[in-house]
Short mmCIF file of C-alpha atoms and ligand atoms in Angstrom, two decimals:
data_model
loop_
_atom_site.label_atom_id
_atom_site.label_comp_id
_atom_site.label_asym_id
_atom_site.label_seq_id
_atom_site.Cartn_x
_atom_site.Cartn_y
_atom_site.Cartn_z
CA UNK A 1 20.16 25.15 2.59
CA UNK A 2 21.04 24.22 -1.06
CA UNK A 3 22.36 27.91 -1.53
CA UNK A 4 26.21 27.98 -0.82
CA UNK A 5 27.79 31.52 -0.45
CA UNK A 6 31.00 31.13 -1.80
CA UNK A 7 33.81 34.14 -2.61
CA UNK A 8 33.13 36.29 -5.70
CA UNK A 9 36.65 35.67 -6.76
CA UNK A 10 36.98 32.13 -7.54
CA UNK A 11 35.38 31.85 -10.55
CA UNK A 12 35.64 33.49 -14.20
CA UNK A 13 31.92 33.94 -14.33
CA UNK A 14 29.85 35.68 -17.13
CA UNK A 15 27.28 38.19 -16.58
CA UNK A 16 23.58 37.30 -17.67
CA UNK A 17 22.88 39.48 -20.45
CA UNK A 18 19.07 39.98 -19.00
CA UNK A 19 20.04 40.27 -15.22
CA UNK A 20 22.87 42.26 -14.70
CA UNK A 21 21.48 45.47 -13.51
CA UNK A 22 24.25 47.75 -11.70
CA UNK A 23 21.78 48.85 -8.91
CA UNK A 24 20.97 45.29 -8.05
CA UNK A 25 21.88 43.97 -4.73
CA UNK A 26 22.26 40.09 -4.88
CA UNK A 27 24.28 38.13 -6.98
CA UNK A 28 23.57 34.51 -7.90
CA UNK A 29 25.96 32.03 -10.06
CA UNK A 30 24.41 29.19 -11.82
CA UNK A 31 26.28 26.02 -12.02
CA UNK A 32 27.78 26.25 -15.42
CA UNK A 33 29.03 29.84 -14.33
CA UNK A 34 26.68 32.44 -15.50
CA UNK A 35 26.36 35.58 -13.00
CA UNK A 36 23.02 36.97 -11.95
CA UNK A 37 22.45 40.35 -10.42
CA UNK A 38 18.90 40.49 -8.65
CA UNK A 39 17.08 43.21 -6.82
CA UNK A 40 16.73 41.95 -3.12
CA UNK A 41 13.08 43.71 -2.86
CA UNK A 42 11.96 41.53 -5.84
CA UNK A 43 13.43 38.33 -4.23
CA UNK A 44 11.43 39.28 -0.83
CA UNK A 45 8.01 40.10 -2.65
CA UNK A 46 7.76 37.22 -5.13
CA UNK A 47 9.42 34.24 -3.71
CA UNK A 48 9.64 32.41 -0.37
CA UNK A 49 12.63 30.40 -0.72
CA UNK A 50 15.02 32.80 -1.14
CA UNK A 51 15.61 33.95 2.57
CA UNK A 52 16.64 37.87 2.48
CA UNK A 53 19.01 37.36 5.60
CA UNK A 54 21.07 34.95 4.11
CA UNK A 55 22.28 37.43 1.57
CA UNK A 56 23.44 40.34 3.51
CA UNK A 57 26.71 41.73 1.86
CA UNK A 58 27.06 42.70 -1.79
CA UNK A 59 30.62 41.56 -2.89
CA UNK A 60 29.11 37.77 -1.94
CA UNK A 61 27.98 35.53 -4.95
CA UNK A 62 25.69 33.23 -3.69
CA UNK A 63 25.89 29.82 -5.63
CA UNK A 64 23.11 28.02 -7.14
CA UNK A 65 22.74 24.35 -8.20
CA UNK A 66 20.54 25.12 -11.31
CA UNK A 67 21.85 26.08 -14.97
CA UNK A 68 21.87 29.05 -17.07
CA UNK A 69 18.49 28.45 -19.10
CA UNK A 70 16.57 27.62 -15.92
CA UNK A 71 17.60 30.74 -13.58
CA UNK A 72 17.17 32.87 -16.97
CA UNK A 73 13.79 31.90 -16.89
CA UNK A 74 12.83 31.85 -13.24
CA UNK A 75 14.15 35.44 -12.45
CA UNK A 76 11.85 36.59 -15.06
CA UNK A 77 8.98 35.54 -12.71
CA UNK A 78 10.16 38.02 -9.91
CA UNK A 79 10.07 40.81 -12.00
CA UNK A 80 7.10 43.11 -13.20
CA UNK A 81 7.37 42.00 -16.87
CA UNK A 82 5.49 39.75 -19.60
CA UNK A 83 6.69 36.51 -19.03
CA UNK A 84 8.07 33.82 -21.04
CA UNK A 85 6.43 31.57 -23.17
CA UNK A 86 6.51 28.08 -21.88
CA UNK A 87 4.83 26.34 -24.88
CA UNK A 88 8.11 27.09 -26.70
CA UNK A 89 10.40 25.93 -23.97
CA UNK A 90 11.45 21.98 -24.45
CA UNK A 91 10.41 19.55 -21.70
CA UNK A 92 13.76 18.88 -19.96
CA UNK A 93 14.31 23.07 -19.34
CA UNK A 94 10.43 23.31 -18.17
CA UNK A 95 10.92 20.48 -15.42
CA UNK A 96 13.85 22.13 -14.72
CA UNK A 97 12.16 25.13 -14.14
CA UNK A 98 9.48 23.95 -12.02
CA UNK A 99 11.80 22.15 -9.89
CA UNK A 100 13.49 25.45 -9.07
CA UNK A 101 9.88 27.15 -9.10
CA UNK A 102 9.07 24.73 -5.94
CA UNK A 103 12.61 24.93 -4.33
CA UNK A 104 12.50 28.55 -4.26
CA UNK A 105 8.75 29.11 -4.13
CA UNK A 106 8.61 31.59 -6.79
CA UNK A 107 4.95 31.51 -6.62
CA UNK A 108 3.86 32.60 -10.14
CA UNK A 109 6.29 30.19 -11.94
CA UNK A 110 5.09 27.14 -9.62
CA UNK A 111 1.41 27.92 -10.84
CA UNK A 112 2.22 28.47 -14.48
CA UNK A 113 4.58 25.06 -14.46
CA UNK A 114 1.94 23.32 -13.14
CA UNK A 115 -0.47 24.18 -15.29
CA UNK A 116 1.89 23.86 -18.62
CA UNK A 117 3.19 20.68 -17.43
CA UNK A 118 -0.67 19.24 -16.75
CA UNK A 119 -1.61 20.38 -20.48
CA UNK A 120 1.25 18.18 -22.05
CA UNK A 121 0.08 15.00 -20.70
CA UNK A 122 -0.03 12.43 -21.60
CA UNK A 123 3.18 12.93 -22.96
CA UNK A 124 6.25 12.71 -20.63
CA UNK A 125 3.43 11.14 -18.23
CA UNK A 126 5.80 9.09 -15.38
CA UNK A 127 8.06 12.54 -15.31
CA UNK A 128 5.19 14.61 -14.75
CA UNK A 129 3.63 11.92 -12.30
CA UNK A 130 6.81 12.09 -10.26
CA UNK A 131 6.58 15.96 -9.91
CA UNK A 132 3.02 15.89 -9.15
CA UNK A 133 4.05 13.58 -6.23
CA UNK A 134 6.77 14.94 -5.18
CA UNK A 135 5.22 18.27 -4.86
CA UNK A 136 1.46 16.95 -3.76
CA UNK A 137 -0.61 17.91 -6.87
CA UNK A 138 -3.15 14.89 -6.93
CA UNK A 139 -5.22 16.54 -9.77
CA UNK A 140 -2.19 15.79 -12.08
CA UNK A 141 -2.35 11.94 -11.14
CA UNK A 142 -6.01 12.11 -11.35
CA UNK A 143 -5.70 13.40 -14.92
CA UNK A 144 -3.49 10.08 -16.35
CA UNK A 145 -5.10 7.56 -13.52
CA UNK A 146 -6.76 5.66 -15.98
CA UNK A 147 -3.70 5.45 -18.20
CA UNK A 148 -1.40 4.52 -15.67
CA UNK A 149 -3.61 0.86 -14.53
CA UNK A 150 -1.41 -1.12 -16.28
CA UNK A 151 1.73 -0.12 -14.35
CA UNK A 152 2.82 -2.23 -11.79
CA UNK A 153 1.80 -1.45 -8.16
CA UNK A 154 5.52 -1.82 -6.94
CA UNK A 155 5.98 1.16 -9.62
CA UNK A 156 3.18 3.08 -8.13
CA UNK A 157 4.20 2.45 -4.61
CA UNK A 158 7.62 3.84 -5.37
CA UNK A 159 6.48 7.22 -7.18
CA UNK A 160 3.65 8.14 -5.04
CA UNK A 161 3.72 9.13 -0.96
CA UNK A 162 2.12 7.03 1.47
CA UNK A 163 -1.43 8.79 1.25
CA UNK A 164 -1.55 9.01 -2.58
CA UNK A 165 -0.38 5.64 -2.70
CA UNK A 166 -3.32 4.17 -0.65
CA UNK A 167 -5.88 6.46 -2.93
CA UNK A 168 -4.28 4.56 -5.70
CA UNK A 169 -4.87 1.12 -4.20
CA UNK A 170 -8.46 2.01 -4.02
CA UNK A 171 -8.55 3.30 -7.30
CA UNK A 172 -6.83 0.20 -8.83
CA UNK A 173 -9.42 -2.11 -6.51
CA UNK A 174 -12.25 -0.60 -8.49
CA UNK A 175 -11.00 -1.20 -11.70
CA UNK A 176 -9.99 -4.70 -10.74
CA UNK A 177 -13.39 -5.40 -9.50
CA UNK A 178 -14.82 -4.04 -12.64
CA UNK A 179 -12.77 -6.24 -14.74
CA UNK A 180 -13.50 -9.38 -12.59
CA UNK A 181 -17.25 -8.73 -13.12
CA UNK A 182 -17.41 -8.18 -16.90
CA UNK A 183 -15.17 -11.02 -17.42
CA UNK A 184 -17.44 -13.25 -15.12
CA UNK A 185 -20.75 -12.06 -16.63
CA UNK A 186 -21.90 -14.62 -18.72
CA UNK A 187 -23.84 -13.00 -21.83
CA UNK A 188 -24.13 -15.89 -23.56
CA UNK A 189 -22.83 -17.06 -27.31
CA UNK A 190 -23.25 -17.69 -30.62
CA UNK A 191 -23.37 -21.19 -32.21
CA UNK A 192 -19.96 -20.82 -34.16
CA UNK A 193 -17.40 -18.28 -33.23
CA UNK A 194 -14.38 -17.42 -31.17
CA UNK A 195 -14.96 -13.83 -31.07
CA UNK A 196 -15.87 -13.95 -27.32
CA UNK A 197 -12.54 -15.72 -26.82
CA UNK A 198 -10.70 -12.92 -28.04
CA UNK A 199 -13.07 -10.41 -26.45
CA UNK A 200 -12.34 -11.94 -23.23
CA UNK A 201 -8.64 -12.15 -23.51
CA UNK A 202 -8.53 -8.35 -24.22
CA UNK A 203 -10.67 -7.51 -21.37
CA UNK A 204 -8.22 -9.67 -19.12
CA UNK A 205 -5.80 -6.79 -19.56
CA UNK A 206 -6.90 -3.16 -17.84
CA UNK A 207 -5.16 -1.56 -20.76
CA UNK A 208 -7.78 -2.29 -23.12
CA UNK A 209 -10.53 -0.65 -21.22
CA UNK A 210 -9.17 3.04 -22.58
CA UNK A 211 -10.50 1.83 -26.08
CA UNK A 212 -13.35 -0.25 -26.14
CA UNK A 213 -13.93 0.21 -29.74
CA UNK A 214 -10.84 -1.71 -30.33
CA UNK A 215 -12.05 -4.33 -27.81
CA UNK A 216 -15.65 -4.59 -29.72
CA UNK A 217 -14.28 -3.90 -32.97
CA UNK A 218 -16.85 -4.87 -35.54
CA UNK A 219 -14.39 -6.72 -37.69
CA UNK A 220 -14.78 -9.66 -35.55
CA UNK A 221 -18.42 -10.21 -35.76
CA UNK A 222 -19.52 -13.21 -37.42
CA UNK A 223 -23.64 -12.82 -37.00
CA UNK A 224 -26.51 -11.01 -35.35
CA UNK A 225 -26.55 -12.87 -32.56
CA UNK A 226 -22.60 -12.43 -31.79
CA UNK A 227 -23.53 -8.59 -32.66
CA UNK A 228 -25.98 -8.67 -29.98
CA UNK A 229 -23.69 -10.45 -27.45
CA UNK A 230 -21.36 -8.02 -27.78
CA UNK A 231 -23.28 -5.10 -27.51
CA UNK A 232 -24.62 -6.17 -24.21
CA UNK A 233 -21.17 -7.01 -23.06
CA UNK A 234 -20.22 -3.72 -24.17
CA UNK A 235 -23.14 -2.04 -22.36
CA UNK A 236 -22.00 -4.11 -19.16
CA UNK A 237 -18.47 -2.74 -19.47
CA UNK A 238 -19.34 1.11 -19.78
CA UNK A 239 -21.79 0.42 -16.95
CA UNK A 240 -19.45 -0.70 -14.96
CA UNK A 241 -16.99 1.61 -15.38
CA UNK A 242 -19.22 4.35 -15.02
CA UNK A 243 -19.32 2.92 -11.20
CA UNK A 244 -15.74 3.75 -10.56
CA UNK A 245 -15.07 7.44 -8.58
CA UNK A 246 -12.36 9.44 -9.96
CA UNK A 247 -8.84 9.16 -8.29
CA UNK A 248 -9.23 12.55 -6.96
CA UNK A 249 -12.05 11.64 -5.07
CA UNK A 250 -10.44 8.85 -3.27
CA UNK A 251 -7.85 11.05 -2.49
CA UNK A 252 -10.14 13.67 -0.75
CA UNK A 253 -11.81 11.03 1.00
CA UNK A 254 -8.46 9.64 2.36
CA UNK A 255 -7.68 12.91 3.32
CA UNK A 256 -10.95 13.77 5.13
CA UNK A 257 -10.90 10.40 7.02
CA UNK A 258 -7.23 10.82 7.62
CA UNK A 259 -8.20 14.23 9.53
CA UNK A 260 -11.15 12.65 11.44
CA UNK A 261 -8.73 9.83 12.58
CA UNK A 262 -6.22 12.67 13.54
CA UNK A 263 -8.86 14.23 15.92
CA UNK A 264 -9.99 10.94 17.70
CA UNK A 265 -5.64 11.02 18.40
CA UNK A 266 -6.21 14.03 20.37
CA UNK A 267 -8.68 12.57 22.67
CA UNK A 268 -7.42 10.77 25.89
CA UNK A 269 -5.85 7.40 25.80
CA UNK A 270 -7.06 4.48 27.43
CA UNK A 271 -6.10 3.96 31.06
CA UNK A 272 -2.50 2.06 31.03
CA UNK A 273 -3.12 -1.41 30.97
CA UNK A 274 -1.52 -2.37 34.52
CA UNK A 275 -3.61 -0.45 36.82
CA UNK A 276 -1.89 -0.64 40.48
CA UNK A 277 -4.54 -0.20 43.04
CA UNK A 278 -3.54 0.09 47.05
CA UNK A 279 -5.11 -2.65 48.91
CA UNK A 280 -4.51 -4.15 52.19
CA UNK A 281 -4.61 -7.75 51.52
CA UNK A 282 -5.26 -10.49 48.70
CA UNK A 283 -8.90 -10.66 49.31
CA UNK A 284 -10.25 -7.19 48.93
CA UNK A 285 -13.46 -5.65 48.03
CA UNK A 286 -13.60 -4.11 44.17
CA UNK A 287 -14.62 -0.56 44.44
CA UNK A 288 -16.72 -0.86 41.13
CA UNK A 289 -18.04 -3.74 41.34
CA UNK A 290 -18.46 -4.21 45.17
CA UNK A 291 -17.97 -8.08 44.20
CA UNK A 292 -15.65 -10.21 46.90
CA UNK A 293 -12.47 -11.43 44.64
CA UNK A 294 -11.81 -14.81 44.83
CA UNK A 295 -8.63 -17.02 44.66
CA UNK A 296 -7.23 -19.04 41.91
CA UNK A 297 -7.18 -22.53 42.74
CA UNK A 298 -3.71 -23.09 40.44
CA UNK A 299 -1.71 -19.97 42.05
CA UNK A 300 -2.13 -19.76 45.67
CA UNK A 301 0.82 -20.50 46.93
CA UNK A 302 1.32 -18.70 50.24
CA UNK A 303 4.67 -17.77 49.86
CA UNK A 304 3.80 -16.01 46.71
CA UNK A 305 4.90 -12.43 46.72
CA UNK A 306 2.90 -10.70 43.67
CA UNK A 307 -1.05 -10.66 43.56
CA UNK A 308 -2.82 -10.16 40.23
CA UNK A 309 -6.07 -9.38 39.82
CA UNK A 310 -8.29 -10.80 36.28
CA UNK A 311 -10.97 -8.68 34.67
CA UNK A 312 -13.12 -10.87 35.74
CA UNK A 313 -11.97 -10.54 39.64
CA UNK A 314 -9.93 -13.31 40.13
CA UNK A 315 -6.73 -13.21 42.29
CA UNK A 316 -3.44 -14.70 41.28
CA UNK A 317 -0.72 -15.08 43.75
CA UNK A 318 2.69 -15.69 41.78
CA UNK A 319 6.24 -15.58 42.60
CA UNK A 320 8.36 -12.62 41.63
CA UNK A 321 11.45 -14.55 40.50
CA UNK A 322 9.63 -16.76 38.14
CA UNK A 323 8.11 -13.48 36.47
CA UNK A 324 11.63 -12.39 36.41
CA UNK A 325 13.00 -15.38 34.74
CA UNK A 326 10.49 -15.88 32.20
CA UNK A 327 9.00 -12.99 31.19
CA UNK A 328 9.99 -9.34 29.93
CA UNK A 329 7.08 -7.37 30.13
CA UNK A 330 6.36 -7.52 34.05
CA UNK A 331 8.96 -5.15 35.10
CA UNK A 332 9.89 -6.48 38.62
CA UNK A 333 10.70 -2.91 39.93
CA UNK A 334 6.77 -1.84 39.27
CA UNK A 335 5.79 -4.25 42.29
CA UNK A 336 7.93 -3.32 44.85
CA UNK A 337 5.51 -3.31 47.80
CA UNK A 338 3.82 -6.07 49.21
CA UNK A 339 0.27 -6.29 49.41
CA UNK A 340 -0.45 -4.68 46.57
CA UNK A 341 -2.50 -6.29 44.17
CA UNK A 342 -2.09 -5.47 40.36
CA UNK A 343 -5.14 -5.09 38.06
CA UNK A 344 -4.59 -6.61 34.81
CA UNK A 345 -7.00 -6.33 31.67
CA UNK A 346 -6.82 -9.94 30.67
CA UNK A 347 -9.56 -12.25 32.06
CA UNK A 348 -9.20 -15.33 34.58
CA UNK A 349 -8.92 -18.28 31.80
CA UNK A 350 -6.41 -16.46 29.92
CA UNK A 351 -4.24 -15.82 33.16
CA UNK A 352 -4.56 -19.13 34.07
CA UNK A 353 -2.88 -20.71 31.11
CA UNK A 354 -0.37 -17.72 30.98
CA UNK A 355 0.91 -18.06 34.16
CA UNK A 356 1.67 -21.85 33.73
CA UNK A 357 4.13 -20.80 31.27
CA UNK A 358 6.14 -19.05 34.13
CA UNK A 359 6.60 -21.94 36.10
CA UNK A 360 9.25 -24.98 35.32
CA UNK A 361 6.44 -27.69 34.48
CA UNK A 362 4.59 -28.93 31.80
CA UNK A 363 2.54 -26.64 30.09
CA UNK A 364 -0.81 -27.17 29.07
CA UNK A 365 -2.10 -28.61 26.16
CA UNK A 366 -2.65 -25.84 23.93
CA UNK A 367 -4.57 -28.07 21.16
CA UNK A 368 -7.85 -27.84 23.00
CA UNK A 369 -8.27 -24.22 23.74
CA UNK A 370 -10.63 -22.63 21.56
CA UNK A 371 -9.36 -20.10 18.78
CA UNK A 372 -10.68 -16.96 20.43
CA UNK A 373 -8.71 -17.88 23.77
CA UNK A 374 -5.93 -18.99 22.08
CA UNK A 375 -5.59 -15.51 20.42
CA UNK A 376 -6.31 -13.71 23.83
CA UNK A 377 -3.66 -16.12 25.34
CA UNK A 378 -1.23 -15.22 22.35
CA UNK A 379 -1.54 -11.43 22.86
CA UNK A 380 -1.27 -11.61 26.62
CA UNK A 381 2.23 -13.70 25.90
CA UNK A 382 3.13 -10.67 23.58
CA UNK A 383 2.08 -8.08 26.04
CA UNK A 384 4.02 -9.00 28.84
CA UNK A 385 6.70 -11.20 26.70
CA UNK A 386 6.41 -14.48 27.94
CA UNK A 387 8.76 -15.92 25.39
CA UNK A 388 7.97 -19.77 25.54
CA UNK A 389 4.18 -19.01 25.26
CA UNK A 390 4.86 -16.64 22.11
CA UNK A 391 6.63 -19.15 20.54
CA UNK A 392 4.04 -22.24 21.22
CA UNK A 393 1.54 -19.60 19.96
CA UNK A 394 2.91 -18.97 17.04
CA UNK A 395 3.55 -22.48 16.09
CA UNK A 396 0.18 -23.32 17.13
CA UNK A 397 -1.38 -20.67 14.75
CA UNK A 398 0.86 -22.06 11.95
CA UNK A 399 -1.21 -25.65 12.55
CA UNK A 400 -4.39 -23.74 12.35
CA UNK A 401 -3.91 -21.63 9.47
CA UNK A 402 -5.90 -20.83 7.47
CA UNK A 403 -9.51 -22.04 9.43
CA UNK A 404 -8.61 -18.29 11.18
CA UNK A 405 -6.55 -17.04 8.45
CA UNK A 406 -7.04 -13.50 8.44
CA UNK A 407 -7.55 -13.14 12.17
CA UNK A 408 -4.14 -14.78 12.78
CA UNK A 409 -2.62 -12.59 9.70
CA UNK A 410 -3.97 -9.53 11.58
CA UNK A 411 -2.11 -11.04 15.02
CA UNK A 412 1.45 -11.63 12.62
CA UNK A 413 1.25 -8.21 11.29
CA UNK A 414 0.83 -6.78 14.52
CA UNK A 415 3.40 -8.64 16.01
CA UNK A 416 5.89 -8.58 13.13
CA UNK A 417 5.62 -12.53 12.15
CA UNK A 418 6.28 -12.59 8.77
CA UNK A 419 6.34 -15.98 8.22
CA UNK A 420 3.01 -16.50 9.29
CA UNK A 421 2.01 -14.15 6.85
CA UNK A 422 4.14 -15.91 4.07
CA UNK A 423 1.92 -19.23 5.41
CA UNK A 424 -1.25 -17.57 4.53
CA UNK A 425 -0.11 -15.47 1.76
CA UNK A 426 -1.55 -17.56 -1.09
CA UNK A 427 -4.82 -17.92 0.69
CA UNK A 428 -4.77 -13.79 0.90
CA UNK A 429 -5.02 -13.42 -2.80
CA UNK A 430 -8.84 -12.74 -2.90
CA UNK A 431 -8.56 -10.14 -0.23
CA UNK A 432 -8.71 -6.35 -1.53
CA UNK A 433 -5.36 -4.77 -1.30
CA UNK A 434 -6.92 -1.81 0.91
CA UNK A 435 -8.01 -4.52 3.18
CA UNK A 436 -4.42 -6.02 3.40
CA UNK A 437 -3.09 -2.53 4.01
CA UNK A 438 -5.30 -2.00 7.06
CA UNK A 439 -4.07 -5.38 8.68
CA UNK A 440 -0.23 -5.19 7.63
CA UNK A 441 2.53 -2.90 8.91
CA UNK A 442 4.07 -1.18 6.30
CA UNK A 443 7.11 -3.19 5.61
CA UNK A 444 5.10 -6.32 5.37
CA UNK A 445 2.59 -4.57 3.03
CA UNK A 446 5.32 -3.66 0.73
CA UNK A 447 6.39 -7.15 0.37
CA UNK A 448 2.83 -8.39 -0.19
CA UNK A 449 2.40 -5.85 -3.31
CA UNK A 450 5.37 -7.41 -4.47
CA UNK A 451 4.04 -10.90 -4.09
CA UNK A 452 0.23 -10.28 -5.28
CA UNK A 453 1.83 -8.76 -8.33
CA UNK A 454 3.57 -11.66 -9.38
CA UNK A 455 0.11 -13.61 -9.06
CA UNK A 456 -1.51 -10.62 -11.12
CA UNK A 457 1.39 -10.94 -13.81
CA UNK A 458 0.51 -15.03 -14.41
CA UNK A 459 -3.08 -14.06 -14.71
CA UNK A 460 -2.59 -11.61 -17.60
CA UNK A 461 -0.13 -13.73 -19.23
CA UNK A 462 -2.21 -16.71 -18.84
CA UNK A 463 -5.36 -14.86 -19.86
CA UNK A 464 -3.71 -12.67 -22.75
CA UNK A 465 -1.31 -14.88 -24.50
CA UNK A 466 -2.10 -15.98 -27.86
CA UNK A 467 1.36 -18.23 -28.34
CA UNK A 468 -0.75 -21.39 -27.30
CA UNK A 469 -3.03 -21.61 -30.29
CA UNK A 470 -6.42 -23.30 -30.25
CA UNK A 471 -6.77 -25.38 -33.83
CA UNK A 472 -10.32 -26.05 -33.62
CA UNK A 473 -12.62 -23.15 -33.38
CA UNK A 474 -16.27 -25.15 -33.28
CA UNK A 475 -18.89 -24.25 -30.92
CA UNK A 476 -18.20 -26.52 -28.35
CA UNK A 477 -14.16 -25.68 -28.33
CA UNK A 478 -14.88 -22.26 -28.27
CA UNK A 479 -17.12 -22.37 -25.35
CA UNK A 480 -14.58 -24.70 -23.26
CA UNK A 481 -12.28 -21.79 -23.99
CA UNK A 482 -14.43 -19.16 -22.94
CA UNK A 483 -15.51 -20.66 -19.76
CA UNK A 484 -11.52 -20.88 -18.62
CA UNK A 485 -11.18 -17.67 -19.24
CA UNK A 486 -13.84 -16.52 -17.21
CA UNK A 487 -12.75 -18.45 -14.30
CA UNK A 488 -9.61 -17.02 -14.77
CA UNK A 489 -11.20 -13.55 -14.14
CA UNK A 490 -10.42 -14.28 -10.49
CA UNK A 491 -6.56 -14.24 -9.56
CA UNK A 492 -7.77 -16.83 -7.12
CA UNK A 493 -8.27 -19.73 -9.95
CA UNK A 494 -4.91 -19.78 -10.06
CA UNK A 495 -4.62 -21.57 -6.84
CA UNK A 496 -6.30 -24.50 -8.17
CA UNK A 497 -5.59 -25.33 -11.95
CA UNK A 498 -7.39 -28.54 -11.93
CA UNK A 499 -10.50 -26.95 -11.26
CA UNK A 500 -10.13 -24.05 -13.60
CA UNK A 501 -8.85 -26.26 -16.34
CA UNK A 502 -11.76 -28.60 -15.74
CA UNK A 503 -13.93 -29.00 -18.92
CA UNK A 504 -16.37 -32.15 -19.29
CA UNK A 505 -16.40 -32.30 -23.17
CA UNK A 506 -14.51 -31.15 -26.14
CA UNK A 507 -15.38 -32.05 -29.68
CA UNK A 508 -11.68 -33.18 -30.32
CA UNK A 509 -8.54 -34.31 -28.74
CA UNK A 510 -6.29 -31.30 -30.32
CA UNK A 511 -8.11 -28.70 -28.15
CA UNK A 512 -7.38 -30.65 -25.10
CA UNK A 513 -3.69 -30.92 -26.16
CA UNK A 514 -3.96 -27.18 -26.05
CA UNK A 515 -5.40 -26.92 -22.61
CA UNK A 516 -2.61 -29.23 -21.34
CA UNK A 517 0.32 -27.04 -22.88
CA UNK A 518 -1.91 -24.00 -21.71
CA UNK A 519 -1.78 -25.58 -18.02
CA UNK A 520 1.80 -26.42 -18.14
CA UNK A 521 2.73 -22.96 -19.03
CA UNK A 522 0.69 -21.61 -16.66
CA UNK A 523 1.88 -23.93 -13.75
CA UNK A 524 5.46 -23.07 -14.68
CA UNK A 525 5.02 -19.49 -14.19
CA UNK A 526 3.15 -20.05 -10.59
CA UNK A 527 6.24 -22.46 -9.64
CA UNK A 528 8.54 -19.74 -10.34
CA UNK A 529 6.73 -16.93 -8.00
CA UNK A 530 9.06 -16.79 -5.06
CA UNK A 531 7.28 -17.43 -1.53
CA UNK A 532 6.03 -13.99 0.39
CA UNK A 533 9.23 -13.97 2.73
CA UNK A 534 11.68 -13.48 -0.11
CA UNK A 535 10.17 -10.08 -0.71
CA UNK A 536 11.04 -8.89 2.82
CA UNK A 537 14.64 -7.84 2.40
CA UNK A 538 14.32 -6.70 -0.92
CA UNK A 539 12.00 -3.91 -0.61
CA UNK A 540 12.46 -0.87 1.92
CA UNK A 541 10.00 1.51 0.29
CA UNK A 542 7.61 3.08 2.67
ZN1 ZN B 1 -21.77 -16.09 -34.70
ZN1 ZN B 2 -13.66 -28.58 -31.58
#
């Protein structure tokens, strides 16, 4: 509880002018020392957050953490009287009242504050969004969602609770796709203007989409053909923007999916991975398939004391002491009795490789193992904690990135190998955030958000920065610049600056010099992006 009951005599308090009825039976003191005498029955019938049992005796004063003006407003909501006019209340007092209403569950005040705060938007936007996140009002966030598109993703991750943040990622991604689409759609060009370049620079920034009149301002227009181009471009932008769902729709979808997922979770779990079956010997009949088990050629020592059966029915005879000394995941106590065969879920080819790593001999060369088999082996190594093999698989994966990038990142996320994600990170920039979110655990994802944001900032500054000025605006040079800007619509274009800046012809050397300066500036920014793994220790966000 945030309320402390302290003695009445310890403070020199002044009584509230409005709340000092002699027959009131509970006394509260504000943080700045004003006494409020309140009727218990009004608290009980209007608020859920003042538990009546806490206030048993008359001569006790309950110390609250709110100030006088907040309580003066709050207590008016528990009496049957005309309510205060919140339109004249300054924002900071209104915000305190809203917090107090939520804390003590004064329902009418909660509702009225919510409505009033919502009506103030977009003023005090981030304060109101923080309030909405804290108390679960996605409608408020939805109202200003388009205005927050240029907020850093990291800021949104800090403000929004996980579910609302996931919906935010989806929302942002819809916008980002629209931006990329409209920038990369070639709508043609007039013979003599630089206007397209200006429009492309503006459209590179999601902020601009709030005011398309400004983006397509007619003051720039040079000729009839540019007018047509601008019109069709604007139509394309508006049409694409209409495909973006509302933020609140995404929140609802998100919650609907969570409910489905929750009901799936109630279903009984799969059988544990190690199924033990009583059998009399090494060669036994499988109850299910009735096929005869065969022995592994490699692992058939007669003095072996633990028997495993692969999912495809091959028996492996292994020495207990080797399992004990090479693995952490085959608990020896599980295999006390001789004559038991332990059923594993891996196939024979995986186990054939796996068990070679529990014996002191030269391990098999994994270079020739196909990727699918290697992944199965790596998963088995993690499951049974075959440490040597775990290490070797990790190194091997590192070498074969990026051929199987996403599968390896998934494996890295599952088993917490950030360095593998780091190697792959620059190649994952094209992945929608929502997909990365599905693959990486929260701490690796939070680092990913920070990392990819640096790349997006490079994209924004490279495409909107006008400090690198072009001196020739002939049709050829304007065309070249707009080609580069279109390429820069995709953040992945910054991984390969040679291709991004490759232009066949320009009319003059001055534009080539401009591009050279432009490219150098971009290159400097890219080089200043820290490696993915550097972001790991800096965040503990969700
Ligand atoms: Zn023109
Ligand atoms: Zn030129």
